[in-house]
PDB file of C-alpha atoms in Angstrom:
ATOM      1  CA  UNK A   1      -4.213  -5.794 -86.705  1.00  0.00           C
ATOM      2  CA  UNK A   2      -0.966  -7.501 -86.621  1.00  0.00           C
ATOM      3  CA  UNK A   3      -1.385  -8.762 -89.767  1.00  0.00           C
ATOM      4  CA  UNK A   4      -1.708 -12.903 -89.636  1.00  0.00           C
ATOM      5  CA  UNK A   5      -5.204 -14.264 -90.311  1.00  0.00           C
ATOM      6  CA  UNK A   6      -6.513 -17.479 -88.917  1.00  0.00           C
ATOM      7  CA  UNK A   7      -9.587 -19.644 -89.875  1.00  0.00           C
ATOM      8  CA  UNK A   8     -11.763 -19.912 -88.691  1.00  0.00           C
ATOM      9  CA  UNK A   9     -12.404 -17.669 -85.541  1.00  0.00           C
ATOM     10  CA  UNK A  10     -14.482 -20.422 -83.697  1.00  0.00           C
ATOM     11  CA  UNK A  11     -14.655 -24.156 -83.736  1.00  0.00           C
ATOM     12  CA  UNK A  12     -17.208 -26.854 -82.083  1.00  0.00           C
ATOM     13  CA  UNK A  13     -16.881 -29.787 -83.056  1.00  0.00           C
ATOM     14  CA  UNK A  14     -17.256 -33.302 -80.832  1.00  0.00           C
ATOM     15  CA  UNK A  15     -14.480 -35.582 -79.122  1.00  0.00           C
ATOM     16  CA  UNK A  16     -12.826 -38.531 -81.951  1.00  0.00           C
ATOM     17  CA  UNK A  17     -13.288 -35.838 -84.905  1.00  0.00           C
ATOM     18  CA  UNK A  18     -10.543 -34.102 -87.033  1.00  0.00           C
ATOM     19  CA  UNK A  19     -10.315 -30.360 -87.532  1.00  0.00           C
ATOM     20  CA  UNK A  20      -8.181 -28.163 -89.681  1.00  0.00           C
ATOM     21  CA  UNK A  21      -6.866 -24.577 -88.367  1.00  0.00           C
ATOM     22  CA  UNK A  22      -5.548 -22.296 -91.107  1.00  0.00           C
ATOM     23  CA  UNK A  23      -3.070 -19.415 -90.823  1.00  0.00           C
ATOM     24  CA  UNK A  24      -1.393 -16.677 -93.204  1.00  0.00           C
ATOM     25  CA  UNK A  25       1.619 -15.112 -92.243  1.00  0.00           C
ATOM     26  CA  UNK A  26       2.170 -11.340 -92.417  1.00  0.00           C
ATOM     27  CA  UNK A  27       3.918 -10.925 -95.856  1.00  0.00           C
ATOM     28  CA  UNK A  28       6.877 -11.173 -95.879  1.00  0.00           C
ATOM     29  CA  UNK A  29       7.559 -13.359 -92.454  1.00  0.00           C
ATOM     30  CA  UNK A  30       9.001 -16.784 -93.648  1.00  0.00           C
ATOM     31  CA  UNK A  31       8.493 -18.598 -90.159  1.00  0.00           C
ATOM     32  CA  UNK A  32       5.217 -20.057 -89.128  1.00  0.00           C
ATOM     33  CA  UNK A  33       4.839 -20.785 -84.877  1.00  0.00           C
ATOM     34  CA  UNK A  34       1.896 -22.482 -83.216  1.00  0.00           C
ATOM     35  CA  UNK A  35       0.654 -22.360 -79.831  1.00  0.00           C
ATOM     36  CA  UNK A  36      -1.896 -23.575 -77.727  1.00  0.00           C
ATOM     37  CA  UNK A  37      -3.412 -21.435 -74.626  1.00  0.00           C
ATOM     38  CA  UNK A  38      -5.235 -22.781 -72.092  1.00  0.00           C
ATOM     39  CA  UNK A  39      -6.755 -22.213 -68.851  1.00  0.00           C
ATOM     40  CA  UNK A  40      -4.577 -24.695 -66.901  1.00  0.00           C
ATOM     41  CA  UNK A  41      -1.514 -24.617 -69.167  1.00  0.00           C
ATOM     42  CA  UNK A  42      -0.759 -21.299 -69.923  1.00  0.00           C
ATOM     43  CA  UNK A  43       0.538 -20.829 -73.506  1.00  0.00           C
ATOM     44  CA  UNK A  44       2.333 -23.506 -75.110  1.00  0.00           C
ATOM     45  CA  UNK A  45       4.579 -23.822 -77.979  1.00  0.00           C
ATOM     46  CA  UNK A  46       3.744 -26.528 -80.305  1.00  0.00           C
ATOM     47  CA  UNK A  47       5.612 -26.533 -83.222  1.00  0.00           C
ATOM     48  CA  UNK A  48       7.689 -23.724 -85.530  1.00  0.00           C
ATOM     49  CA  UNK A  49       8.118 -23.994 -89.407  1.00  0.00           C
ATOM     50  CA  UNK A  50      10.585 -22.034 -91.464  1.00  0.00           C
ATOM     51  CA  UNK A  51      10.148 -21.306 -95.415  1.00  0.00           C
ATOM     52  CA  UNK A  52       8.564 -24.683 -95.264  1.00  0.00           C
ATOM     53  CA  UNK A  53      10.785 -26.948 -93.037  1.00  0.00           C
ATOM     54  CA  UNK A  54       9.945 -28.177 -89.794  1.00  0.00           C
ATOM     55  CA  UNK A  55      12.408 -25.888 -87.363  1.00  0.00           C
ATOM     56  CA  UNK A  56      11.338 -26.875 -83.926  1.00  0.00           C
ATOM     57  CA  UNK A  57       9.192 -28.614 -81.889  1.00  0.00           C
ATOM     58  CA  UNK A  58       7.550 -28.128 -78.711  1.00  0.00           C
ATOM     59  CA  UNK A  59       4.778 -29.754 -76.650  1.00  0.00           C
ATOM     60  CA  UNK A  60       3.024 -31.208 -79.765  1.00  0.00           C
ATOM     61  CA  UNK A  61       0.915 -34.748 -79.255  1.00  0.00           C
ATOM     62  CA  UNK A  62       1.380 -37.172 -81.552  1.00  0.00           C
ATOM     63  CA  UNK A  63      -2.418 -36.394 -82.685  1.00  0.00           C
ATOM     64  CA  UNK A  64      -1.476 -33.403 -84.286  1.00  0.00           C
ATOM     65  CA  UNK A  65       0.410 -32.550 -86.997  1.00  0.00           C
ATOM     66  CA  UNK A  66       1.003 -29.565 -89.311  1.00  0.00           C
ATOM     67  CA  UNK A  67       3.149 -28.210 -92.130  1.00  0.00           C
ATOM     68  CA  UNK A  68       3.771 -25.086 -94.002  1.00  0.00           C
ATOM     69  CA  UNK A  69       3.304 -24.600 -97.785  1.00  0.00           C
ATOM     70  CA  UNK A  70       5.107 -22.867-100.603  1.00  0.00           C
ATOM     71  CA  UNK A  71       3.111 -19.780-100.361  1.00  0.00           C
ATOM     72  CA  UNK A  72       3.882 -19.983 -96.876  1.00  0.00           C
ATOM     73  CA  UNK A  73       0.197 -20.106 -95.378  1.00  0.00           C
ATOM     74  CA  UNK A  74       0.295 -23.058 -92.312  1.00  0.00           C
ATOM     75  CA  UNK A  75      -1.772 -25.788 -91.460  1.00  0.00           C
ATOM     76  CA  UNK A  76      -2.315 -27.198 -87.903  1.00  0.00           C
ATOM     77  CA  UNK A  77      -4.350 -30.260 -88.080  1.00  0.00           C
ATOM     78  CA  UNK A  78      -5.652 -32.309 -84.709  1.00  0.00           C
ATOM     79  CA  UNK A  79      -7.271 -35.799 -84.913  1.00  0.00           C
ATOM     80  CA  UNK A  80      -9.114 -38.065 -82.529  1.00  0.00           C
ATOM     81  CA  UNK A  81     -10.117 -34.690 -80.586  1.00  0.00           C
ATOM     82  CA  UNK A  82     -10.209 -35.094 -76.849  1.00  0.00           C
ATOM     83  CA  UNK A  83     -12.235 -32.715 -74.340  1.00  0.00           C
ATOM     84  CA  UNK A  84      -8.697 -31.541 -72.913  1.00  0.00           C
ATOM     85  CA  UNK A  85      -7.822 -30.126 -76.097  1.00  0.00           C
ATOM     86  CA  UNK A  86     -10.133 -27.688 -76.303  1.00  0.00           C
ATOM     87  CA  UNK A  87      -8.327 -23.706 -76.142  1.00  0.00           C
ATOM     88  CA  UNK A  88      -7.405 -21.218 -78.109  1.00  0.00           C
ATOM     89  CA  UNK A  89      -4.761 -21.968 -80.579  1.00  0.00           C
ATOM     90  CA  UNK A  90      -2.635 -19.402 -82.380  1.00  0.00           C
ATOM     91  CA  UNK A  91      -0.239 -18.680 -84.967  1.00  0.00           C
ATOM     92  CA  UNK A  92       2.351 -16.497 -85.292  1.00  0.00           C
ATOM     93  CA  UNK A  93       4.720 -15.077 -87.976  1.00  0.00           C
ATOM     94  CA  UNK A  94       8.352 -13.604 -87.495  1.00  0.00           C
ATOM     95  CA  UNK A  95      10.732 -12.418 -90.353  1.00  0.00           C
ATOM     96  CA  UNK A  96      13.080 -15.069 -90.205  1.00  0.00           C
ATOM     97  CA  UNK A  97      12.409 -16.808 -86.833  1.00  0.00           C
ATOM     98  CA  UNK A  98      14.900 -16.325 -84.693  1.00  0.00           C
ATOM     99  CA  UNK A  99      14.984 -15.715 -81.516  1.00  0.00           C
ATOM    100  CA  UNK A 100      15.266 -12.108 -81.052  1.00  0.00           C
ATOM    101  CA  UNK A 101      12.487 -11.268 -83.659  1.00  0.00           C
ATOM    102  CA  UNK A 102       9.352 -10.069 -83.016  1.00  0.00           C
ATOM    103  CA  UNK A 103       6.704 -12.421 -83.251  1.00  0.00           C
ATOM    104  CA  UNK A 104       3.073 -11.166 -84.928  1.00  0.00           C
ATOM    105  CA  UNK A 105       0.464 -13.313 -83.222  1.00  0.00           C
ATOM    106  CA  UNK A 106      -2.913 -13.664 -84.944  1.00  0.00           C
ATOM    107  CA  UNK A 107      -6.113 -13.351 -83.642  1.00  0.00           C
ATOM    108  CA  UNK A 108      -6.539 -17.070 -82.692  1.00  0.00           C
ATOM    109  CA  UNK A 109      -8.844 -19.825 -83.550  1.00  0.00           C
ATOM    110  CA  UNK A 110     -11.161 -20.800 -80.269  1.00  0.00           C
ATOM    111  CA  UNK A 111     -11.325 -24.713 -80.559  1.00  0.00           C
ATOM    112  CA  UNK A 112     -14.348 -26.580 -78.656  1.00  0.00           C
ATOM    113  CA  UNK A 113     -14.701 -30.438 -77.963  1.00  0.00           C
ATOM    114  CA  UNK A 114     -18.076 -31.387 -76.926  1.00  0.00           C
TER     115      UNK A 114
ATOM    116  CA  UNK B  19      11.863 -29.113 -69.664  1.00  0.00           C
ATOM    117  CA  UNK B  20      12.817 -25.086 -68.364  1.00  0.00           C
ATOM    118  CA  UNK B  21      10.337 -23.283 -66.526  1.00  0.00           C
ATOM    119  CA  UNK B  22       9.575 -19.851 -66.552  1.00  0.00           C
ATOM    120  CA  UNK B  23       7.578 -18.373 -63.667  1.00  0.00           C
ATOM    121  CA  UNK B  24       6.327 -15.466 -63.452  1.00  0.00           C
ATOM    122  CA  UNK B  25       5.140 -13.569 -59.924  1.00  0.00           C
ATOM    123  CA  UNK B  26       2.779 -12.529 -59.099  1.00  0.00           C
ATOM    124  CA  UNK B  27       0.180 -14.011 -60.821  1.00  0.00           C
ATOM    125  CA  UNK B  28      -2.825 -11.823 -59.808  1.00  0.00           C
ATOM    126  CA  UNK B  29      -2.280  -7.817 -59.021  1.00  0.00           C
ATOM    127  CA  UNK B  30      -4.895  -5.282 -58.730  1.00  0.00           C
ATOM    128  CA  UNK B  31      -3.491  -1.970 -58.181  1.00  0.00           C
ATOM    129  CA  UNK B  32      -4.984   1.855 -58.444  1.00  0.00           C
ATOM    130  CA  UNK B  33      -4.165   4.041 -60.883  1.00  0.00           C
ATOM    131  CA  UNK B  34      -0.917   5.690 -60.472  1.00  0.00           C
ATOM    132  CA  UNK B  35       0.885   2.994 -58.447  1.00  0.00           C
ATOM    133  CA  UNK B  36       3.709   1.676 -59.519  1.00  0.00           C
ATOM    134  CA  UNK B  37       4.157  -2.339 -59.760  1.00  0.00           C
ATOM    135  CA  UNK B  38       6.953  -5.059 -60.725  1.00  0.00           C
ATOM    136  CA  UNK B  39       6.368  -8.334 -62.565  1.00  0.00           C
ATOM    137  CA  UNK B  40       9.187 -10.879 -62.523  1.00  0.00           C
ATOM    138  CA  UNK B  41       9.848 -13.606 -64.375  1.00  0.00           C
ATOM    139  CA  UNK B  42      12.513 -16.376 -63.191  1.00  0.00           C
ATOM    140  CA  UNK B  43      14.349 -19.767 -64.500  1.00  0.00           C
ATOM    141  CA  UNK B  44      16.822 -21.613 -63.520  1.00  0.00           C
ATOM    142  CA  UNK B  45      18.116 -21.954 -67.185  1.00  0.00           C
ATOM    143  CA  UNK B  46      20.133 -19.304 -69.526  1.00  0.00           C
ATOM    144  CA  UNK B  47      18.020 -17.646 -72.416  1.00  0.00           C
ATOM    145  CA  UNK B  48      19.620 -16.089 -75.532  1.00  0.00           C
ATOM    146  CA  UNK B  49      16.933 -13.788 -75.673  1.00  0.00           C
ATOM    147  CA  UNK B  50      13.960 -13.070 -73.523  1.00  0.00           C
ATOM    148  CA  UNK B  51      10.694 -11.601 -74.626  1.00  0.00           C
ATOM    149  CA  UNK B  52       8.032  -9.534 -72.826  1.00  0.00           C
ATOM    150  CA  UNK B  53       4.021  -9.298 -74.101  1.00  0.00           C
ATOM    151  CA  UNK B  54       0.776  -8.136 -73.071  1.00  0.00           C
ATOM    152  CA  UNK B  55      -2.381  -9.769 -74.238  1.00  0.00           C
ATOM    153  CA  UNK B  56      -6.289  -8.748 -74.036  1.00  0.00           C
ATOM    154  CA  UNK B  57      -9.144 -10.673 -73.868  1.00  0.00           C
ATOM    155  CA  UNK B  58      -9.979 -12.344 -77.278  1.00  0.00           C
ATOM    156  CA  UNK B  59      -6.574 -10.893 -79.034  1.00  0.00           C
ATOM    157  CA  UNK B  60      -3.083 -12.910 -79.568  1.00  0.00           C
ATOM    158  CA  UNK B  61      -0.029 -11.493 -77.044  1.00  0.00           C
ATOM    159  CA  UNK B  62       1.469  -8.645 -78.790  1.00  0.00           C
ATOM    160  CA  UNK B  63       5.346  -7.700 -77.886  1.00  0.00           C
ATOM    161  CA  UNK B  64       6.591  -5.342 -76.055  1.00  0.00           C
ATOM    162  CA  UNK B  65      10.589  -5.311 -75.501  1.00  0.00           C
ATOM    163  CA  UNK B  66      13.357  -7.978 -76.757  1.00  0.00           C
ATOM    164  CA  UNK B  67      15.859  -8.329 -74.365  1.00  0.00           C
ATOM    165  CA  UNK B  68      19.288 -10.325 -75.444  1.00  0.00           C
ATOM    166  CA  UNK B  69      21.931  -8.849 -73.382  1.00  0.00           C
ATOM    167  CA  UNK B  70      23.070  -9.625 -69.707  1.00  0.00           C
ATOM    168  CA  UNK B  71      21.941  -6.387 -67.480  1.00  0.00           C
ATOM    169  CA  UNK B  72      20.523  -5.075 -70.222  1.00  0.00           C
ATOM    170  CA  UNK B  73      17.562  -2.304 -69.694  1.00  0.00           C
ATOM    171  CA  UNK B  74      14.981  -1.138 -71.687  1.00  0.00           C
ATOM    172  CA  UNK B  75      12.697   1.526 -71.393  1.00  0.00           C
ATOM    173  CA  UNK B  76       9.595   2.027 -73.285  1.00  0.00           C
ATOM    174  CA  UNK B  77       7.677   5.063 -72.211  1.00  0.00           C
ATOM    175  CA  UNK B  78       6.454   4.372 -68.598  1.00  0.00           C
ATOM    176  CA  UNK B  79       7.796   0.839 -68.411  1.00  0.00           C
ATOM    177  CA  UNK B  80      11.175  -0.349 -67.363  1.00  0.00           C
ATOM    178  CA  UNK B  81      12.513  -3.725 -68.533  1.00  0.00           C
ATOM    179  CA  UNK B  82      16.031  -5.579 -67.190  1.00  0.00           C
ATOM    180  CA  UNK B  83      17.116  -8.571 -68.145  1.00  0.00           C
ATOM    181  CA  UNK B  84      19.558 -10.379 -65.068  1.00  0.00           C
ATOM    182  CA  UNK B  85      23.146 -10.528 -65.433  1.00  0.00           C
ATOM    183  CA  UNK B  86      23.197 -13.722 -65.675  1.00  0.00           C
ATOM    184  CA  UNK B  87      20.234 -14.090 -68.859  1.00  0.00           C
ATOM    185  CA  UNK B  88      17.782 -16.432 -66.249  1.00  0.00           C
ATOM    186  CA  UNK B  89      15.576 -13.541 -65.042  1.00  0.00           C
ATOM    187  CA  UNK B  90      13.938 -10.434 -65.987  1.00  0.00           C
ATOM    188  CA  UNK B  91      11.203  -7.836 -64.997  1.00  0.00           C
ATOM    189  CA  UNK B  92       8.872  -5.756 -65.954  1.00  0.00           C
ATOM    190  CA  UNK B  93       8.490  -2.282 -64.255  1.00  0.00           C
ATOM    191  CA  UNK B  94       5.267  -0.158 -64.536  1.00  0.00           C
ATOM    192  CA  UNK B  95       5.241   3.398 -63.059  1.00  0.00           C
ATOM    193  CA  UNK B  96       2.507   5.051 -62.702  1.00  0.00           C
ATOM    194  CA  UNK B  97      -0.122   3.136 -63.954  1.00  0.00           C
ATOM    195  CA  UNK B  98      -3.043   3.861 -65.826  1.00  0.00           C
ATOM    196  CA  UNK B  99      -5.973   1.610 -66.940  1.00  0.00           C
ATOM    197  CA  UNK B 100      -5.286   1.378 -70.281  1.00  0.00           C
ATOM    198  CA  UNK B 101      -2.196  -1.312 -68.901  1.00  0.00           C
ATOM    199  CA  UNK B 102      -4.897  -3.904 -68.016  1.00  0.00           C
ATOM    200  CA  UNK B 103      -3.440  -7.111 -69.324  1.00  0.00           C
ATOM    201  CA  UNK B 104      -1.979 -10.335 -69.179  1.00  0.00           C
ATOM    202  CA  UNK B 105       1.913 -10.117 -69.047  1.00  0.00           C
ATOM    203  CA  UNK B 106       3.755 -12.884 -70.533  1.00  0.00           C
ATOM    204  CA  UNK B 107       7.528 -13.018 -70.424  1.00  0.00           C
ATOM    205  CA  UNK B 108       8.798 -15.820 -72.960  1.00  0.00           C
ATOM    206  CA  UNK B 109      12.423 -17.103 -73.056  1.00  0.00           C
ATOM    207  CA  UNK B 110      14.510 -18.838 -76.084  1.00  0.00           C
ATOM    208  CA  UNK B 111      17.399 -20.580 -75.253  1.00  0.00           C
ATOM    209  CA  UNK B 112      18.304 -21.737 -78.827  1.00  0.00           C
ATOM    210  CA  UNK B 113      19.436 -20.601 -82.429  1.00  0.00           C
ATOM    211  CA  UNK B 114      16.005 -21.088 -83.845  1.00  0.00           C
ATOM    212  CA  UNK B 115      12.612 -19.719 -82.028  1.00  0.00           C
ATOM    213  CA  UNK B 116      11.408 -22.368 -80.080  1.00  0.00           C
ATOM    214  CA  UNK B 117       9.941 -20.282 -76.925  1.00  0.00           C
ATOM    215  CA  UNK B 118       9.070 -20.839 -73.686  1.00  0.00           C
ATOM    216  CA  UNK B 119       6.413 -18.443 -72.112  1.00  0.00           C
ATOM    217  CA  UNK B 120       5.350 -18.082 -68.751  1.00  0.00           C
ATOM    218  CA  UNK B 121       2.197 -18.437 -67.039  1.00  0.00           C
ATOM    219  CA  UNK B 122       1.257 -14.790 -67.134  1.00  0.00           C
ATOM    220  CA  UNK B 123       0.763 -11.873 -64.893  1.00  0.00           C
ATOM    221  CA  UNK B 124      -2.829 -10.768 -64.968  1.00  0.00           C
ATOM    222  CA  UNK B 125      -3.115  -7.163 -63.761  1.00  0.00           C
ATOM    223  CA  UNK B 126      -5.840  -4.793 -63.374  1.00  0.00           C
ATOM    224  CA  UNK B 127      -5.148  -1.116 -62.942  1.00  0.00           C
ATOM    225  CA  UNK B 128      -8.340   0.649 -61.679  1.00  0.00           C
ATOM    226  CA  UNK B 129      -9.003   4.111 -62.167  1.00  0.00           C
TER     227      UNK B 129
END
């Protein structure tokens, strides 16, 4: 257990809807990442908070969008869903995020498009 | 955009081989990151490697980073079955975290 949570484990949900993933850091960790994995792609880096700030971005589509709260829990929120975005997405925490600290990966949310 | 690529991608070996996975770029990393990742579970770290040359060893595995920061690998010797996994090697190449990760490694070690 490496300590970040994500909700929910599984989504299904059809193409042109909206979903919300949901991730807790391991306490303590101040920097949020997000990543998608898929089949074709690999893992990809979408997008890295820090206490709240956007810090950097990655291979994020302009149909998705997410922040980071005071208490530090992340949101990762995808609209007008396409087929080709279904994978698993995951967060992960790091102490400070930089890049020579570890990074705690949760156990992923598996997103389906129908 | 950098790429990392790994090689090979696929490699099914017995149980107390040894075996190599490399991971190149053509672009300098300030740090360079190795994981392994099951089925169903996130990628969980292995070694963080930040200097030029620099080796690490963790129990049976060997890990260099080039001279040069744009390659590493990942040595395995004598293999056992509990090393089944995906190996990803991820590179940063800025101040803040923003990582690049390669396509992965799958191997199988069969007992």
């Amino acid at each position: 257990d490496s300590g970040v949570t994500q909700t929910p484990k599984h989504l299904i949900t059809a193409t042109g809807q909206r979903v919300t993933l949901r991730c807790s850091p391991r306490s303590g960790d101040l920097s949020v990442y997000w990543y998608q994995q898929s089949l074709d792609q690999g893992l990809q880096f979408l997008i890295q908070y820090y206490n709240g700030e956007e810090r950097a971005k990655g291979n994020i589509l302009e149909r998705f969008s997410a922040q980071q709260f005071p208490d530090l829990h992340s949101e990762l929120n995808l609209s007008s869903l396409e087929l080709g975005d279904s994978a698993l997405y995951f967060c992960a925490s790091s102490v400070n995020g930089l890049p020579y600290n570890e990074q705690f990966f949760g156990p992923g949310t598996r997103l389906t498009v129908l | 955009t950098q790429l990392l690529e790994q090689s090979p991608q696929f490699l099914s070996i017995q149980e107390g081989e040894n075996l190599t996975v490399y991971c190149n770029s053509s672009s300098v990393f300030s740090s360079l990151q190795w994981y392994r990742q099951e089925p169903g579970e996130g990628p969980v770290l292995l070694v963080t490697v930040v200097t030029g040359g620099e080796v690490k060893k963790l129990k049976r595995l060997t890990f260099q980073f080039g001279d040069a920061r744009k390659d590493s690998s990942l040595h395995i010797t004598a293999a056992q079955p509990g090393d089944t996994g995906l190996y990803l090697c991820a590179g940063a190449s800025d101040s803040w975290g923003k990582f690049q990760f390669g396509a992965g490694t799958q191997v199988v070690v069969t007992p």
